[in-house]
Tab-separated table of C-alpha atoms and ligand atoms in Angstrom:
chain	number	residue	atom	x	y	z
A	1	MET	CA	302.848	-25.413	-44.791
A	2	LYS	CA	305.514	-26.298	-42.225
A	3	VAL	CA	306.836	-24.374	-39.256
A	4	TYR	CA	310.338	-25.296	-38.110
A	5	GLU	CA	310.711	-24.483	-34.446
A	6	TYR	CA	312.043	-25.448	-31.065
A	7	LYS	CA	308.875	-25.458	-29.070
A	8	ALA	CA	310.178	-24.218	-25.735
A	9	PHE	CA	311.785	-21.050	-27.157
A	10	PRO	CA	310.259	-17.548	-27.214
A	11	ASN	CA	310.440	-16.695	-30.927
A	12	PRO	CA	308.716	-19.897	-32.050
A	13	TRP	CA	306.075	-19.163	-29.410
A	14	ARG	CA	305.299	-15.875	-31.210
A	15	VAL	CA	304.333	-17.837	-34.307
A	16	ARG	CA	302.292	-20.315	-32.299
A	17	ILE	CA	300.355	-17.468	-30.658
A	18	ALA	CA	299.733	-15.823	-34.040
A	19	LEU	CA	298.500	-19.120	-35.502
A	20	ALA	CA	296.183	-19.689	-32.541
A	21	GLU	CA	294.789	-16.154	-32.717
A	22	LYS	CA	294.149	-16.595	-36.457
A	23	GLY	CA	292.657	-20.079	-36.057
A	24	LEU	CA	295.303	-21.523	-38.387
A	25	THR	CA	297.162	-23.947	-36.099
A	26	GLU	CA	295.592	-27.039	-37.676
A	27	ARG	CA	296.853	-26.018	-41.123
A	28	VAL	CA	300.484	-26.259	-40.037
A	29	GLU	CA	302.859	-29.183	-39.685
A	30	PHE	CA	305.384	-28.434	-36.933
A	31	VAL	CA	308.952	-29.678	-37.360
A	32	GLN	CA	311.203	-29.625	-34.293
A	33	VAL	CA	314.774	-28.361	-34.741
A	34	ASP	CA	317.045	-29.276	-31.836
A	35	VAL	CA	318.495	-25.828	-31.117
A	36	PRO	CA	320.247	-26.744	-27.823
A	37	GLN	CA	322.122	-29.459	-29.756
A	38	GLY	CA	322.999	-27.011	-32.543
A	39	GLU	CA	320.844	-28.605	-35.272
A	40	HIS	CA	319.930	-25.095	-36.493
A	41	LYS	CA	323.575	-24.520	-37.468
A	42	GLN	CA	323.834	-27.712	-39.541
A	43	PRO	CA	323.888	-27.509	-43.376
A	44	ALA	CA	320.404	-29.009	-43.813
A	45	PHE	CA	318.754	-26.229	-41.819
A	46	LEU	CA	321.129	-23.482	-42.984
A	47	ALA	CA	320.064	-24.294	-46.546
A	48	LYS	CA	316.575	-23.150	-45.567
A	49	ASN	CA	317.647	-20.286	-43.296
A	50	PRO	CA	321.260	-19.093	-43.631
A	51	ALA	CA	320.814	-17.098	-40.417
A	52	GLY	CA	320.327	-20.360	-38.528
A	53	THR	CA	317.375	-19.286	-36.405
A	54	VAL	CA	313.923	-20.618	-35.649
A	55	PRO	CA	311.076	-20.212	-36.367
A	56	LEU	CA	310.968	-20.698	-40.097
A	57	LEU	CA	307.832	-21.014	-42.221
A	58	GLU	CA	308.135	-23.213	-45.311
A	59	LEU	CA	305.304	-22.883	-47.797
A	60	ASP	CA	304.111	-25.800	-49.924
A	61	ASN	CA	305.937	-24.312	-52.946
A	62	GLY	CA	309.224	-24.341	-51.004
A	63	THR	CA	309.362	-20.626	-50.183
A	64	CYS	CA	311.044	-20.131	-46.812
A	65	ILE	CA	310.068	-17.204	-44.609
A	66	THR	CA	311.869	-16.215	-41.416
A	67	GLU	CA	311.325	-13.364	-38.937
A	68	CYS	CA	308.222	-13.711	-36.798
A	69	THR	CA	306.836	-10.402	-38.016
A	70	ALA	CA	307.049	-11.495	-41.664
A	71	ILE	CA	305.492	-14.867	-40.827
A	72	THR	CA	302.680	-13.143	-38.929
A	73	GLU	CA	302.083	-10.841	-41.848
A	74	TYR	CA	301.774	-13.870	-44.124
A	75	PHE	CA	299.133	-15.402	-41.824
A	76	ASP	CA	297.294	-12.086	-41.706
A	77	HIS	CA	297.039	-12.108	-45.483
A	78	LEU	CA	295.719	-15.682	-45.508
A	79	THR	CA	292.670	-14.831	-43.433
A	80	GLY	CA	290.977	-11.582	-42.539
A	81	GLU	CA	289.798	-11.166	-38.961
A	82	PRO	CA	291.221	-10.896	-36.453
A	83	THR	CA	293.961	-8.791	-37.949
A	84	LEU	CA	297.223	-8.786	-36.020
A	85	THR	CA	299.018	-6.239	-38.188
A	86	GLY	CA	296.212	-3.739	-38.828
A	87	LYS	CA	294.115	-2.704	-41.806
A	88	THR	CA	294.031	1.052	-42.192
A	89	ALA	CA	297.149	3.091	-42.892
A	90	THR	CA	297.129	4.505	-39.362
A	91	GLU	CA	296.524	1.149	-37.693
A	92	ARG	CA	299.289	-0.525	-39.653
A	93	ALA	CA	301.784	2.238	-38.894
A	94	VAL	CA	300.993	2.376	-35.165
A	95	ILE	CA	301.142	-1.411	-34.813
A	96	HIS	CA	304.397	-1.547	-36.795
A	97	MET	CA	305.876	1.204	-34.631
A	98	ARG	CA	305.004	-0.485	-31.329
A	99	GLN	CA	306.008	-3.906	-32.594
A	100	ARG	CA	309.400	-2.636	-33.660
A	101	GLN	CA	309.923	-0.835	-30.347
A	102	VAL	CA	309.155	-3.878	-28.208
A	103	GLU	CA	311.056	-6.212	-30.509
A	104	ALA	CA	314.237	-4.118	-30.411
A	105	ASN	CA	314.039	-2.871	-26.851
A	106	VAL	CA	312.462	-5.764	-24.954
A	107	LEU	CA	312.707	-9.097	-26.793
A	108	ASP	CA	315.961	-8.568	-28.690
A	109	ALA	CA	317.514	-6.641	-25.783
A	110	ILE	CA	316.791	-9.544	-23.427
A	111	ALA	CA	318.072	-12.027	-26.015
A	112	ASN	CA	321.273	-9.974	-26.286
A	113	TYR	CA	321.624	-9.969	-22.497
A	114	PHE	CA	321.151	-13.747	-22.515
A	115	HIS	CA	323.676	-14.389	-25.284
A	116	HIS	CA	326.303	-11.900	-24.083
A	117	ALA	CA	326.072	-11.591	-20.301
A	118	THR	CA	325.080	-15.140	-19.314
A	119	PRO	CA	326.417	-18.520	-20.540
A	120	GLY	CA	323.663	-18.315	-23.188
A	121	LEU	CA	323.249	-21.425	-25.289
A	122	GLY	CA	326.623	-22.706	-24.106
A	123	PHE	CA	328.257	-22.435	-27.518
A	124	GLU	CA	328.168	-18.657	-28.047
A	125	ALA	CA	330.637	-17.631	-30.785
A	126	TYR	CA	331.595	-14.393	-28.990
A	127	GLN	CA	330.366	-12.444	-25.988
A	128	ILE	CA	330.526	-8.776	-24.987
A	129	GLN	CA	329.532	-8.851	-21.328
A	130	ALA	CA	329.209	-5.081	-20.809
A	131	TRP	CA	326.975	-4.687	-23.857
A	132	GLY	CA	324.805	-7.550	-22.625
A	133	GLU	CA	324.367	-5.815	-19.265
A	134	LYS	CA	323.509	-2.550	-21.017
A	135	GLN	CA	320.860	-4.372	-23.040
A	136	LYS	CA	319.296	-5.617	-19.809
A	137	GLU	CA	319.072	-2.002	-18.555
A	138	GLN	CA	317.473	-1.025	-21.859
A	139	ALA	CA	314.881	-3.788	-21.536
A	140	ILE	CA	313.946	-2.806	-17.986
A	141	ALA	CA	313.657	0.883	-18.933
A	142	THR	CA	311.337	-0.124	-21.778
A	143	LEU	CA	309.156	-2.171	-19.409
A	144	TYR	CA	308.614	1.019	-17.374
A	145	ARG	CA	307.743	2.878	-20.587
A	146	LEU	CA	305.258	0.168	-21.557
A	147	ASP	CA	303.702	0.474	-18.117
A	148	ARG	CA	302.976	4.135	-18.855
A	149	VAL	CA	301.524	3.223	-22.271
A	150	LEU	CA	299.262	0.596	-20.716
A	151	ALA	CA	297.993	3.089	-18.137
A	152	THR	CA	296.006	4.702	-20.959
A	153	GLN	CA	295.161	1.837	-23.346
A	154	PRO	CA	294.351	-1.872	-22.986
A	155	TYR	CA	296.882	-3.283	-25.484
A	156	ILE	CA	300.433	-2.438	-26.495
A	157	ALA	CA	299.387	-0.842	-29.808
A	158	GLY	CA	295.960	0.518	-28.870
A	159	ASP	CA	292.548	-0.958	-28.248
A	160	ARG	CA	293.039	-4.393	-29.839
A	161	PHE	CA	295.332	-7.384	-29.450
A	162	THR	CA	298.073	-7.253	-32.123
A	163	VAL	CA	301.476	-8.573	-33.079
A	164	ALA	CA	302.954	-5.985	-30.690
A	165	ASP	CA	301.317	-7.810	-27.762
A	166	ILE	CA	302.700	-11.100	-29.048
A	167	THR	CA	306.229	-9.737	-29.240
A	168	THR	CA	305.976	-8.276	-25.738
A	169	LEU	CA	304.731	-11.598	-24.368
A	170	ALA	CA	307.703	-13.382	-25.914
A	171	GLY	CA	310.049	-10.770	-24.468
A	172	LEU	CA	308.632	-11.260	-20.981
A	173	ALA	CA	308.839	-15.049	-21.329
A	174	PHE	CA	312.476	-14.754	-22.359
A	175	GLY	CA	313.007	-12.340	-19.463
A	176	ASP	CA	311.483	-14.785	-17.020
A	177	PHE	CA	313.937	-17.393	-18.247
A	178	CYS	CA	316.902	-15.151	-17.419
A	179	GLN	CA	315.518	-13.514	-14.262
A	180	ILE	CA	314.320	-10.260	-15.784
A	181	THR	CA	310.796	-9.800	-14.502
A	182	ILE	CA	308.100	-7.120	-14.623
A	183	PRO	CA	309.127	-4.376	-12.151
A	184	GLU	CA	306.982	-4.377	-9.009
A	185	THR	CA	305.682	-0.858	-9.571
A	186	ALA	CA	304.705	-1.556	-13.204
A	187	ILE	CA	301.132	-2.381	-12.222
A	188	HIS	CA	299.577	-1.615	-15.619
A	189	LEU	CA	302.033	-3.887	-17.399
A	190	GLN	CA	301.375	-6.591	-14.800
A	191	ALA	CA	297.592	-6.229	-15.224
A	192	TRP	CA	298.002	-6.486	-19.019
A	193	HIS	CA	300.149	-9.610	-18.577
A	194	ASP	CA	297.523	-11.158	-16.282
A	195	ARG	CA	294.867	-10.501	-18.931
A	196	MET	CA	297.042	-11.953	-21.696
A	197	GLN	CA	297.341	-15.185	-19.747
A	198	GLN	CA	293.571	-15.594	-19.972
A	199	ARG	CA	293.700	-15.729	-23.782
A	200	PRO	CA	293.532	-19.274	-25.180
A	201	SER	CA	296.497	-18.473	-27.459
A	202	PHE	CA	298.741	-17.954	-24.415
A	203	SER	CA	299.088	-21.709	-23.981
A	204	ALA	CA	299.736	-22.261	-27.701
B	301	GSH	N1	314.204	-11.987	-35.192
B	301	GSH	C1	314.100	-13.415	-35.315
B	301	GSH	C2	314.712	-14.037	-34.073
B	301	GSH	C3	314.869	-15.553	-34.204
B	301	GSH	C4	315.713	-16.125	-33.064
B	301	GSH	O1	316.667	-15.495	-32.593
B	301	GSH	N2	315.351	-17.335	-32.639
B	301	GSH	C5	316.094	-18.014	-31.621
B	301	GSH	C6	315.183	-18.961	-30.840
B	301	GSH	S1	314.134	-18.081	-29.732
B	301	GSH	C7	317.184	-18.850	-32.253
B	301	GSH	O2	316.942	-19.474	-33.248
B	301	GSH	N3	318.357	-18.827	-31.625
B	301	GSH	C8	319.433	-19.672	-32.035
B	301	GSH	C9	320.726	-18.933	-32.141
B	301	GSH	O3	320.728	-17.693	-32.062
B	301	GSH	O4	321.739	-19.614	-32.303
B	301	GSH	C10	312.642	-13.818	-35.529
B	301	GSH	O5	311.763	-12.960	-35.422
B	301	GSH	O6	312.351	-14.981	-35.864
């Protein structure tokens, strides 16, 4: 299988972390797509992913899968432990819930701030500055909420590392890139982030 990515970007990093956690990195051929030069909007890549985003997983039979959560789910079904998306009905629902919350309100909110309220990639089709700023506020408010969650549990979705932790890590990395950092008083979130950096998958 192939993963199309631009290595320095946060969403491809989510897939790299998932692969490392699952011990699957060696089974993947990585193909670099030059996003800053707009290669992801060229016909050859759009034929694989009409949305023109990376990462993209291409299976040996030609099936193309986008969205980091869907790609992670695929990896989870390839091997058993450790599960990143949960096994029991409750686990799966709680992990899905937290993943969705951090994806919408941290990672995507920061991406929206980047694309709308900063020069973004430099070739943004349209920008709504005020909405971008609002998205930044949303992301920071969510970081405070996560701090309260992490005061009572070690990981974003409970007592184990999951896809929700991966998504939060990518959100914070994106935030770092556009000067949105963990608030000083969010000590539980900071402690979690320090622990995450000790995981071998962090440098994936
Ligand atoms: N929700 C998507 C987000 C993918 C995404 O936005 N990727 C960024 C790179 S971090 C991208 O391709 N941006 C190019 C663009 O928006 O033009 C996922 O989970 O894969």
